[in-house]
Amino acid sequence: MRTIRVAAAQSGPIQKAEPRDDVVRRLVALLEEAARRGARLVVFPELALTTFFPRWYMEEETDVLAWFEPSMPSPTTRPLFDRARELGIGFSLGYAELTPEGRRFNTSILVDERGEIVGKYRKIHLPGHVAYDPDRAFQHLEKRYFEPGDLGFPVWRTLGGIMGMCICNDRRWPETWRVLGLQSVELVMLGFNTPSVNSQDSAEGPTQRLFHHRLSMQAGAYQNATWAVAVAKAGVEDGHALMGGTLIVDPNGEIVAESATLEDELVLYDCDLDACRFGKQTIFDFARHRRTEHYGLITSRTGARPPD
Amino acid sequence: MRTIRVAAAQSGPIQKAEPRDDVVRRLVALLEEAARRGARLVVFPELALTTFFPRWYMEEETDVLAWFEPSMPSPTTRPLFDRARELGIGFSLGYAELTPEGRRFNTSILVDERGEIVGKYRKIHLPGHVAYDPDRAFQHLEKRYFEPGDLGFPVWRTLGGIMGMCICNDRRWPETWRVLGLQSVELVMLGFNTPSVNSQDSAEGPTQRLFHHRLSMQAGAYQNATWAVAVAKAGVEDGHALMGGTLIVDPNGEIVAESATLEDELVLYDCDLDACRFGKQTIFDFARHRRTEHYGLITSRTGARPPD
């Protein structure tokens, strides 16, 4: 048994006007409660420091940049790092990253129990669109404000296991999970902000969207024999509902813990990383079963194309 | 609307001693009932003509070859083709294929409404093992009796849609679905024989195995916005239980029809192939969202390898 107690630290809504240091205080409170309850790793949501700003159409560069973090840790986020180091607890955190060169990414970092940033992931599967779209019930402008991640899907040996990260829409793409699985990942951390209604189909509401979320998480975990932790920002932000659905999935694809609210809430579970072994050594022993000679289209073709 | 009424024709068990022409009579009866009920396409299981013989360890080549079909159609299977042509109904059928060169594959063919074989798929993801394994509760010798398929994952324009096939264990591999999805597949046909208990873990019984089956089918359909039809051989064969679980999944990943027995049984559904369009044009518009530059490991690495 290599058991690590993981806390999925769901955030309730963060309103547009909420100052970032208030948000950090909420995250620190969750971190402290997680530590009190024995967690060694706390997973925070995607873009955990602000409202989900890609719902707002902005033309002015300065309006956009106001949502971004030019450094990490920063004066505002430093208290989270300090408290985690004092408590000897690791965490992952999503935020809008502005690089020194002015590039913008939807990023997640992994911080170990000494408070060191040991991993960084930049979201690869950006959903949504670039230009204002009058046909949508609301905007989803991730492709406007971020460029696709340029770091691939790395894994890290830390906190006693092989850890991976991805962000929100990445979970719907089996390529994400497989690239992590091919690196023997044992625990995948994912933060998300998912609207309760499909902006392009108002009939697709929270029941169907939670189903798709669970389905993607469970399939990704099962088919790669890994733990998976999905952490929502939830509830009504700026008048727009986020569906919630924080959960932890075991390497068999079973949901073992799930949030009960749309507020700040911890979901804890003791994840035995050795539970990944049976799947990785039998039905998903890739070395014995995968046939890469037939997978060529996955990397050689981007878009779908029907047969002639 | 491009609606095709599909019949998933589950087979109850076929015992080792059951003559193949008796089996074909059962298949013809299902075909006729499907036609009466308005189906235009009937999907039969994997290795639909015999018991699931890979559970039996055989050393003698002649014992093995007795389970194989050197031609298709053959005198024994001809009545199925003839009746389908008379009724103007297409079907897919799984069988053990022996080629003129003596190669052996776990194969599925697609027959159109004129009784012509228009497609052939040879199973790529063979589960199980090559040599007798005394540590298993029972044998699963697909890797002994078959070589991996050499035809890739083709799709065919027929019966009014873009059709694909895969077989049993292929459904657990997202690569299968993605290669089909990249060819704009609209309906995936899959036959299977899945034991009710994991031969390497007796604690993994039918509840968990049906869960994995549904999860794989639903995720594959959703993530590629395609219909999917999974057809079981079910019930107790040669004293060994097969779990059943014939089902039809819509392009949203929802199960819309499912079998109720472990016997010969039809599961029918009107599949509107145009229902694939919304997913293919929005969240799974591959051309806009896939980032193949980060998928390289999927084709360049076969087995999993942990980081240094």
PDB file of N, CA, C and O in Angstrom, chain B residues 161-222:
ATOM      1  N   GLY B 161     -25.107   5.333 -44.348  1.00  0.00           N
ATOM      2  CA  GLY B 161     -24.285   6.027 -43.360  1.00  0.00           C
ATOM      3  C   GLY B 161     -22.821   5.675 -43.496  1.00  0.00           C
ATOM      4  O   GLY B 161     -22.412   4.996 -44.445  1.00  0.00           O
ATOM      5  N   ILE B 162     -22.031   6.143 -42.536  1.00  0.00           N
ATOM      6  CA  ILE B 162     -20.609   5.808 -42.478  1.00  0.00           C
ATOM      7  C   ILE B 162     -20.449   4.827 -41.318  1.00  0.00           C
ATOM      8  O   ILE B 162     -20.658   5.181 -40.154  1.00  0.00           O
ATOM      9  N   MET B 163     -20.110   3.587 -41.671  1.00  0.00           N
ATOM     10  CA  MET B 163     -20.178   2.481 -40.728  1.00  0.00           C
ATOM     11  C   MET B 163     -18.789   1.984 -40.352  1.00  0.00           C
ATOM     12  O   MET B 163     -17.909   1.895 -41.218  1.00  0.00           O
ATOM     13  N   GLY B 164     -18.615   1.630 -39.098  1.00  0.00           N
ATOM     14  CA  GLY B 164     -17.365   1.043 -38.632  1.00  0.00           C
ATOM     15  C   GLY B 164     -17.642  -0.204 -37.813  1.00  0.00           C
ATOM     16  O   GLY B 164     -18.759  -0.413 -37.340  1.00  0.00           O
ATOM     17  N   MET B 165     -16.600  -1.022 -37.657  1.00  0.00           N
ATOM     18  CA  MET B 165     -16.737  -2.219 -36.822  1.00  0.00           C
ATOM     19  C   MET B 165     -15.524  -2.339 -35.906  1.00  0.00           C
ATOM     20  O   MET B 165     -14.416  -1.912 -36.255  1.00  0.00           O
ATOM     21  N   CYS B 166     -15.758  -2.922 -34.753  1.00  0.00           N
ATOM     22  CA  CYS B 166     -14.638  -3.373 -33.935  1.00  0.00           C
ATOM     23  C   CYS B 166     -15.166  -4.562 -33.144  1.00  0.00           C
ATOM     24  O   CYS B 166     -16.340  -4.937 -33.288  1.00  0.00           O
ATOM     25  N   ILE B 167     -14.317  -5.199 -32.371  1.00  0.00           N
ATOM     26  CA  ILE B 167     -14.699  -6.473 -31.762  1.00  0.00           C
ATOM     27  C   ILE B 167     -14.280  -6.507 -30.299  1.00  0.00           C
ATOM     28  O   ILE B 167     -13.097  -6.316 -29.977  1.00  0.00           O
ATOM     29  N   CYS B 168     -15.223  -6.739 -29.424  1.00  0.00           N
ATOM     30  CA  CYS B 168     -15.030  -7.088 -28.012  1.00  0.00           C
ATOM     31  C   CYS B 168     -14.026  -6.172 -27.308  1.00  0.00           C
ATOM     32  O   CYS B 168     -14.321  -5.005 -27.070  1.00  0.00           O
ATOM     33  N   ASN B 169     -12.847  -6.676 -27.003  1.00  0.00           N
ATOM     34  CA  ASN B 169     -11.852  -5.928 -26.236  1.00  0.00           C
ATOM     35  C   ASN B 169     -11.450  -4.613 -26.907  1.00  0.00           C
ATOM     36  O   ASN B 169     -11.018  -3.681 -26.220  1.00  0.00           O
ATOM     37  N   ASP B 170     -11.607  -4.511 -28.214  1.00  0.00           N
ATOM     38  CA  ASP B 170     -11.322  -3.243 -28.896  1.00  0.00           C
ATOM     39  C   ASP B 170     -12.063  -2.075 -28.248  1.00  0.00           C
ATOM     40  O   ASP B 170     -11.584  -0.937 -28.301  1.00  0.00           O
ATOM     41  N   ARG B 171     -13.231  -2.342 -27.680  1.00  0.00           N
ATOM     42  CA  ARG B 171     -14.030  -1.243 -27.147  1.00  0.00           C
ATOM     43  C   ARG B 171     -13.380  -0.563 -25.955  1.00  0.00           C
ATOM     44  O   ARG B 171     -13.714   0.568 -25.621  1.00  0.00           O
ATOM     45  N   ARG B 172     -12.489  -1.252 -25.265  1.00  0.00           N
ATOM     46  CA  ARG B 172     -11.832  -0.665 -24.081  1.00  0.00           C
ATOM     47  C   ARG B 172     -10.699   0.274 -24.461  1.00  0.00           C
ATOM     48  O   ARG B 172     -10.123   0.933 -23.594  1.00  0.00           O
ATOM     49  N   TRP B 173     -10.356   0.315 -25.746  1.00  0.00           N
ATOM     50  CA  TRP B 173      -9.185   1.065 -26.212  1.00  0.00           C
ATOM     51  C   TRP B 173      -9.645   2.309 -26.946  1.00  0.00           C
ATOM     52  O   TRP B 173     -10.193   2.213 -28.048  1.00  0.00           O
ATOM     53  N   PRO B 174      -9.414   3.496 -26.380  1.00  0.00           N
ATOM     54  CA  PRO B 174      -9.907   4.718 -27.034  1.00  0.00           C
ATOM     55  C   PRO B 174      -9.285   4.936 -28.398  1.00  0.00           C
ATOM     56  O   PRO B 174      -9.849   5.642 -29.230  1.00  0.00           O
ATOM     57  N   GLU B 175      -8.131   4.306 -28.651  1.00  0.00           N
ATOM     58  CA  GLU B 175      -7.511   4.410 -29.979  1.00  0.00           C
ATOM     59  C   GLU B 175      -8.457   3.872 -31.061  1.00  0.00           C
ATOM     60  O   GLU B 175      -8.527   4.423 -32.164  1.00  0.00           O
ATOM     61  N   THR B 176      -9.131   2.765 -30.756  1.00  0.00           N
ATOM     62  CA  THR B 176     -10.094   2.186 -31.689  1.00  0.00           C
ATOM     63  C   THR B 176     -11.118   3.234 -32.119  1.00  0.00           C
ATOM     64  O   THR B 176     -11.336   3.484 -33.308  1.00  0.00           O
ATOM     65  N   TRP B 177     -11.737   3.824 -31.123  1.00  0.00           N
ATOM     66  CA  TRP B 177     -12.812   4.796 -31.378  1.00  0.00           C
ATOM     67  C   TRP B 177     -12.277   6.026 -32.094  1.00  0.00           C
ATOM     68  O   TRP B 177     -12.931   6.577 -32.975  1.00  0.00           O
ATOM     69  N   ARG B 178     -11.096   6.473 -31.716  1.00  0.00           N
ATOM     70  CA  ARG B 178     -10.590   7.712 -32.301  1.00  0.00           C
ATOM     71  C   ARG B 178     -10.227   7.532 -33.768  1.00  0.00           C
ATOM     72  O   ARG B 178     -10.497   8.417 -34.583  1.00  0.00           O
ATOM     73  N   VAL B 179      -9.630   6.382 -34.094  1.00  0.00           N
ATOM     74  CA  VAL B 179      -9.304   6.161 -35.505  1.00  0.00           C
ATOM     75  C   VAL B 179     -10.598   6.097 -36.322  1.00  0.00           C
ATOM     76  O   VAL B 179     -10.676   6.650 -37.430  1.00  0.00           O
ATOM     77  N   LEU B 180     -11.629   5.489 -35.781  1.00  0.00           N
ATOM     78  CA  LEU B 180     -12.924   5.491 -36.471  1.00  0.00           C
ATOM     79  C   LEU B 180     -13.506   6.904 -36.525  1.00  0.00           C
ATOM     80  O   LEU B 180     -14.005   7.354 -37.558  1.00  0.00           O
ATOM     81  N   GLY B 181     -13.414   7.626 -35.401  1.00  0.00           N
ATOM     82  CA  GLY B 181     -13.952   8.987 -35.341  1.00  0.00           C
ATOM     83  C   GLY B 181     -13.277   9.920 -36.329  1.00  0.00           C
ATOM     84  O   GLY B 181     -13.919  10.809 -36.904  1.00  0.00           O
ATOM     85  N   LEU B 182     -11.990   9.734 -36.525  1.00  0.00           N
ATOM     86  CA  LEU B 182     -11.250  10.583 -37.471  1.00  0.00           C
ATOM     87  C   LEU B 182     -11.672  10.320 -38.915  1.00  0.00           C
ATOM     88  O   LEU B 182     -11.310  11.070 -39.826  1.00  0.00           O
ATOM     89  N   GLN B 183     -12.423   9.241 -39.116  1.00  0.00           N
ATOM     90  CA  GLN B 183     -12.995   8.962 -40.440  1.00  0.00           C
ATOM     91  C   GLN B 183     -14.497   9.265 -40.459  1.00  0.00           C
ATOM     92  O   GLN B 183     -15.228   8.767 -41.291  1.00  0.00           O
ATOM     93  N   SER B 184     -14.954  10.064 -39.474  1.00  0.00           N
ATOM     94  CA  SER B 184     -16.339  10.554 -39.436  1.00  0.00           C
ATOM     95  C   SER B 184     -17.362   9.441 -39.264  1.00  0.00           C
ATOM     96  O   SER B 184     -18.501   9.539 -39.740  1.00  0.00           O
ATOM     97  N   VAL B 185     -16.983   8.405 -38.546  1.00  0.00           N
ATOM     98  CA  VAL B 185     -17.896   7.272 -38.363  1.00  0.00           C
ATOM     99  C   VAL B 185     -19.204   7.735 -37.711  1.00  0.00           C
ATOM    100  O   VAL B 185     -19.208   8.632 -36.864  1.00  0.00           O
ATOM    101  N   GLU B 186     -20.306   7.119 -38.119  1.00  0.00           N
ATOM    102  CA  GLU B 186     -21.627   7.457 -37.573  1.00  0.00           C
ATOM    103  C   GLU B 186     -22.260   6.304 -36.792  1.00  0.00           C
ATOM    104  O   GLU B 186     -23.183   6.524 -36.001  1.00  0.00           O
ATOM    105  N   LEU B 187     -21.804   5.095 -37.062  1.00  0.00           N
ATOM    106  CA  LEU B 187     -22.351   3.943 -36.329  1.00  0.00           C
ATOM    107  C   LEU B 187     -21.258   2.877 -36.237  1.00  0.00           C
ATOM    108  O   LEU B 187     -20.697   2.479 -37.262  1.00  0.00           O
ATOM    109  N   VAL B 188     -20.965   2.476 -35.005  1.00  0.00           N
ATOM    110  CA  VAL B 188     -19.940   1.460 -34.762  1.00  0.00           C
ATOM    111  C   VAL B 188     -20.639   0.188 -34.300  1.00  0.00           C
ATOM    112  O   VAL B 188     -21.429   0.217 -33.345  1.00  0.00           O
ATOM    113  N   MET B 189     -20.361  -0.926 -34.989  1.00  0.00           N
ATOM    114  CA  MET B 189     -20.911  -2.234 -34.623  1.00  0.00           C
ATOM    115  C   MET B 189     -19.854  -3.060 -33.925  1.00  0.00           C
ATOM    116  O   MET B 189     -18.713  -3.122 -34.416  1.00  0.00           O
ATOM    117  N   LEU B 190     -20.218  -3.664 -32.826  1.00  0.00           N
ATOM    118  CA  LEU B 190     -19.250  -4.432 -32.053  1.00  0.00           C
ATOM    119  C   LEU B 190     -19.918  -5.669 -31.476  1.00  0.00           C
ATOM    120  O   LEU B 190     -20.956  -5.566 -30.825  1.00  0.00           O
ATOM    121  N   GLY B 191     -19.340  -6.829 -31.720  1.00  0.00           N
ATOM    122  CA  GLY B 191     -19.783  -8.045 -31.061  1.00  0.00           C
ATOM    123  C   GLY B 191     -18.820  -8.415 -29.954  1.00  0.00           C
ATOM    124  O   GLY B 191     -17.644  -8.055 -30.004  1.00  0.00           O
ATOM    125  N   PHE B 192     -19.319  -9.117 -28.936  1.00  0.00           N
ATOM    126  CA  PHE B 192     -18.408  -9.485 -27.844  1.00  0.00           C
ATOM    127  C   PHE B 192     -18.840 -10.766 -27.153  1.00  0.00           C
ATOM    128  O   PHE B 192     -20.002 -11.147 -27.174  1.00  0.00           O
ATOM    129  N   ASN B 193     -17.835 -11.407 -26.541  1.00  0.00           N
ATOM    130  CA  ASN B 193     -18.006 -12.555 -25.637  1.00  0.00           C
ATOM    131  C   ASN B 193     -17.231 -12.194 -24.384  1.00  0.00           C
ATOM    132  O   ASN B 193     -15.995 -12.293 -24.393  1.00  0.00           O
ATOM    133  N   THR B 194     -17.883 -11.759 -23.332  1.00  0.00           N
ATOM    134  CA  THR B 194     -17.142 -11.340 -22.139  1.00  0.00           C
ATOM    135  C   THR B 194     -17.533 -12.205 -20.952  1.00  0.00           C
ATOM    136  O   THR B 194     -18.700 -12.224 -20.548  1.00  0.00           O
ATOM    137  N   PRO B 195     -16.546 -12.944 -20.413  1.00  0.00           N
ATOM    138  CA  PRO B 195     -16.841 -13.783 -19.255  1.00  0.00           C
ATOM    139  C   PRO B 195     -17.369 -12.949 -18.078  1.00  0.00           C
ATOM    140  O   PRO B 195     -16.980 -11.795 -17.901  1.00  0.00           O
ATOM    141  N   SER B 196     -18.231 -13.544 -17.286  1.00  0.00           N
ATOM    142  CA  SER B 196     -18.850 -12.832 -16.156  1.00  0.00           C
ATOM    143  C   SER B 196     -17.893 -12.556 -15.025  1.00  0.00           C
ATOM    144  O   SER B 196     -18.176 -11.734 -14.155  1.00  0.00           O
ATOM    145  N   VAL B 197     -16.771 -13.273 -15.004  1.00  0.00           N
ATOM    146  CA  VAL B 197     -15.784 -13.114 -13.932  1.00  0.00           C
ATOM    147  C   VAL B 197     -14.420 -12.924 -14.578  1.00  0.00           C
ATOM    148  O   VAL B 197     -14.122 -13.512 -15.622  1.00  0.00           O
ATOM    149  N   ASN B 198     -13.595 -12.074 -13.958  1.00  0.00           N
ATOM    150  CA  ASN B 198     -12.231 -11.866 -14.433  1.00  0.00           C
ATOM    151  C   ASN B 198     -11.400 -13.105 -14.108  1.00  0.00           C
ATOM    152  O   ASN B 198     -11.327 -13.508 -12.944  1.00  0.00           O
ATOM    153  N   SER B 199     -10.787 -13.692 -15.128  1.00  0.00           N
ATOM    154  CA  SER B 199     -10.042 -14.941 -14.918  1.00  0.00           C
ATOM    155  C   SER B 199      -8.830 -14.742 -14.010  1.00  0.00           C
ATOM    156  O   SER B 199      -8.264 -15.698 -13.502  1.00  0.00           O
ATOM    157  N   GLN B 200      -8.418 -13.490 -13.812  1.00  0.00           N
ATOM    158  CA  GLN B 200      -7.253 -13.201 -12.963  1.00  0.00           C
ATOM    159  C   GLN B 200      -7.634 -12.537 -11.644  1.00  0.00           C
ATOM    160  O   GLN B 200      -6.780 -12.146 -10.870  1.00  0.00           O
ATOM    161  N   ASP B 201      -8.934 -12.357 -11.408  1.00  0.00           N
ATOM    162  CA  ASP B 201      -9.383 -11.742 -10.150  1.00  0.00           C
ATOM    163  C   ASP B 201     -10.834 -12.157  -9.935  1.00  0.00           C
ATOM    164  O   ASP B 201     -11.753 -11.522 -10.456  1.00  0.00           O
ATOM    165  N   SER B 202     -11.021 -13.200  -9.145  1.00  0.00           N
ATOM    166  CA  SER B 202     -12.370 -13.756  -8.986  1.00  0.00           C
ATOM    167  C   SER B 202     -13.306 -12.783  -8.280  1.00  0.00           C
ATOM    168  O   SER B 202     -14.525 -12.944  -8.327  1.00  0.00           O
ATOM    169  N   ALA B 203     -12.760 -11.750  -7.625  1.00  0.00           N
ATOM    170  CA  ALA B 203     -13.620 -10.747  -6.973  1.00  0.00           C
ATOM    171  C   ALA B 203     -14.272  -9.809  -7.987  1.00  0.00           C
ATOM    172  O   ALA B 203     -15.211  -9.092  -7.654  1.00  0.00           O
ATOM    173  N   GLU B 204     -13.751  -9.791  -9.214  1.00  0.00           N
ATOM    174  CA  GLU B 204     -14.327  -8.910 -10.235  1.00  0.00           C
ATOM    175  C   GLU B 204     -15.399  -9.667 -10.995  1.00  0.00           C
ATOM    176  O   GLU B 204     -15.104 -10.457 -11.880  1.00  0.00           O
ATOM    177  N   GLY B 205     -16.633  -9.443 -10.602  1.00  0.00           N
ATOM    178  CA  GLY B 205     -17.756 -10.188 -11.157  1.00  0.00           C
ATOM    179  C   GLY B 205     -18.557  -9.390 -12.163  1.00  0.00           C
ATOM    180  O   GLY B 205     -18.113  -8.343 -12.647  1.00  0.00           O
ATOM    181  N   PRO B 206     -19.748  -9.891 -12.495  1.00  0.00           N
ATOM    182  CA  PRO B 206     -20.526  -9.297 -13.589  1.00  0.00           C
ATOM    183  C   PRO B 206     -20.920  -7.834 -13.368  1.00  0.00           C
ATOM    184  O   PRO B 206     -20.984  -7.078 -14.340  1.00  0.00           O
ATOM    185  N   THR B 207     -21.164  -7.428 -12.146  1.00  0.00           N
ATOM    186  CA  THR B 207     -21.558  -6.025 -11.933  1.00  0.00           C
ATOM    187  C   THR B 207     -20.445  -5.088 -12.380  1.00  0.00           C
ATOM    188  O   THR B 207     -20.664  -4.136 -13.140  1.00  0.00           O
ATOM    189  N   GLN B 208     -19.229  -5.377 -11.919  1.00  0.00           N
ATOM    190  CA  GLN B 208     -18.104  -4.513 -12.271  1.00  0.00           C
ATOM    191  C   GLN B 208     -17.774  -4.631 -13.757  1.00  0.00           C
ATOM    192  O   GLN B 208     -17.430  -3.650 -14.408  1.00  0.00           O
ATOM    193  N   ARG B 209     -17.930  -5.832 -14.309  1.00  0.00           N
ATOM    194  CA  ARG B 209     -17.548  -6.015 -15.712  1.00  0.00           C
ATOM    195  C   ARG B 209     -18.574  -5.394 -16.664  1.00  0.00           C
ATOM    196  O   ARG B 209     -18.211  -4.845 -17.699  1.00  0.00           O
ATOM    197  N   LEU B 210     -19.838  -5.453 -16.279  1.00  0.00           N
ATOM    198  CA  LEU B 210     -20.835  -4.738 -17.086  1.00  0.00           C
ATOM    199  C   LEU B 210     -20.610  -3.228 -16.988  1.00  0.00           C
ATOM    200  O   LEU B 210     -20.795  -2.505 -17.968  1.00  0.00           O
ATOM    201  N   PHE B 211     -20.206  -2.762 -15.809  1.00  0.00           N
ATOM    202  CA  PHE B 211     -19.885  -1.337 -15.655  1.00  0.00           C
ATOM    203  C   PHE B 211     -18.745  -0.932 -16.594  1.00  0.00           C
ATOM    204  O   PHE B 211     -18.831   0.079 -17.299  1.00  0.00           O
ATOM    205  N   HIS B 212     -17.695  -1.711 -16.649  1.00  0.00           N
ATOM    206  CA  HIS B 212     -16.565  -1.380 -17.539  1.00  0.00           C
ATOM    207  C   HIS B 212     -16.991  -1.420 -19.012  1.00  0.00           C
ATOM    208  O   HIS B 212     -16.525  -0.616 -19.822  1.00  0.00           O
ATOM    209  N   HIS B 213     -17.824  -2.377 -19.330  1.00  0.00           N
ATOM    210  CA  HIS B 213     -18.339  -2.499 -20.700  1.00  0.00           C
ATOM    211  C   HIS B 213     -19.142  -1.257 -21.082  1.00  0.00           C
ATOM    212  O   HIS B 213     -18.882  -0.599 -22.104  1.00  0.00           O
ATOM    213  N   ARG B 214     -20.102  -0.903 -20.243  1.00  0.00           N
ATOM    214  CA  ARG B 214     -20.933   0.275 -20.538  1.00  0.00           C
ATOM    215  C   ARG B 214     -20.074   1.532 -20.600  1.00  0.00           C
ATOM    216  O   ARG B 214     -20.237   2.378 -21.481  1.00  0.00           O
ATOM    217  N   LEU B 215     -19.170   1.661 -19.636  1.00  0.00           N
ATOM    218  CA  LEU B 215     -18.303   2.842 -19.574  1.00  0.00           C
ATOM    219  C   LEU B 215     -17.509   3.004 -20.865  1.00  0.00           C
ATOM    220  O   LEU B 215     -17.442   4.103 -21.440  1.00  0.00           O
ATOM    221  N   SER B 216     -16.929   1.909 -21.343  1.00  0.00           N
ATOM    222  CA  SER B 216     -16.107   1.981 -22.563  1.00  0.00           C
ATOM    223  C   SER B 216     -16.969   2.316 -23.776  1.00  0.00           C
ATOM    224  O   SER B 216     -16.592   3.139 -24.619  1.00  0.00           O
ATOM    225  N   MET B 217     -18.136   1.675 -23.870  1.00  0.00           N
ATOM    226  CA  MET B 217     -19.022   1.947 -25.005  1.00  0.00           C
ATOM    227  C   MET B 217     -19.512   3.393 -24.979  1.00  0.00           C
ATOM    228  O   MET B 217     -19.544   4.081 -26.008  1.00  0.00           O
ATOM    229  N   GLN B 218     -19.917   3.852 -23.814  1.00  0.00           N
ATOM    230  CA  GLN B 218     -20.496   5.191 -23.711  1.00  0.00           C
ATOM    231  C   GLN B 218     -19.459   6.268 -23.968  1.00  0.00           C
ATOM    232  O   GLN B 218     -19.718   7.258 -24.647  1.00  0.00           O
ATOM    233  N   ALA B 219     -18.253   6.074 -23.423  1.00  0.00           N
ATOM    234  CA  ALA B 219     -17.196   7.064 -23.638  1.00  0.00           C
ATOM    235  C   ALA B 219     -16.786   7.098 -25.110  1.00  0.00           C
ATOM    236  O   ALA B 219     -16.611   8.165 -25.697  1.00  0.00           O
ATOM    237  N   GLY B 220     -16.647   5.920 -25.720  1.00  0.00           N
ATOM    238  CA  GLY B 220     -16.259   5.879 -27.128  1.00  0.00           C
ATOM    239  C   GLY B 220     -17.274   6.564 -28.018  1.00  0.00           C
ATOM    240  O   GLY B 220     -16.922   7.314 -28.941  1.00  0.00           O
ATOM    241  N   ALA B 221     -18.557   6.326 -27.748  1.00  0.00           N
ATOM    242  CA  ALA B 221     -19.613   6.948 -28.546  1.00  0.00           C
ATOM    243  C   ALA B 221     -19.625   8.466 -28.315  1.00  0.00           C
ATOM    244  O   ALA B 221     -19.624   9.250 -29.267  1.00  0.00           O
ATOM    245  N   TYR B 222     -19.625   8.882 -27.064  1.00  0.00           N
ATOM    246  CA  TYR B 222     -19.683  10.316 -26.748  1.00  0.00           C
ATOM    247  C   TYR B 222     -18.491  11.068 -27.326  1.00  0.00           C
ATOM    248  O   TYR B 222     -18.648  12.104 -27.984  1.00  0.00           O
TER     249      TYR B 222
END
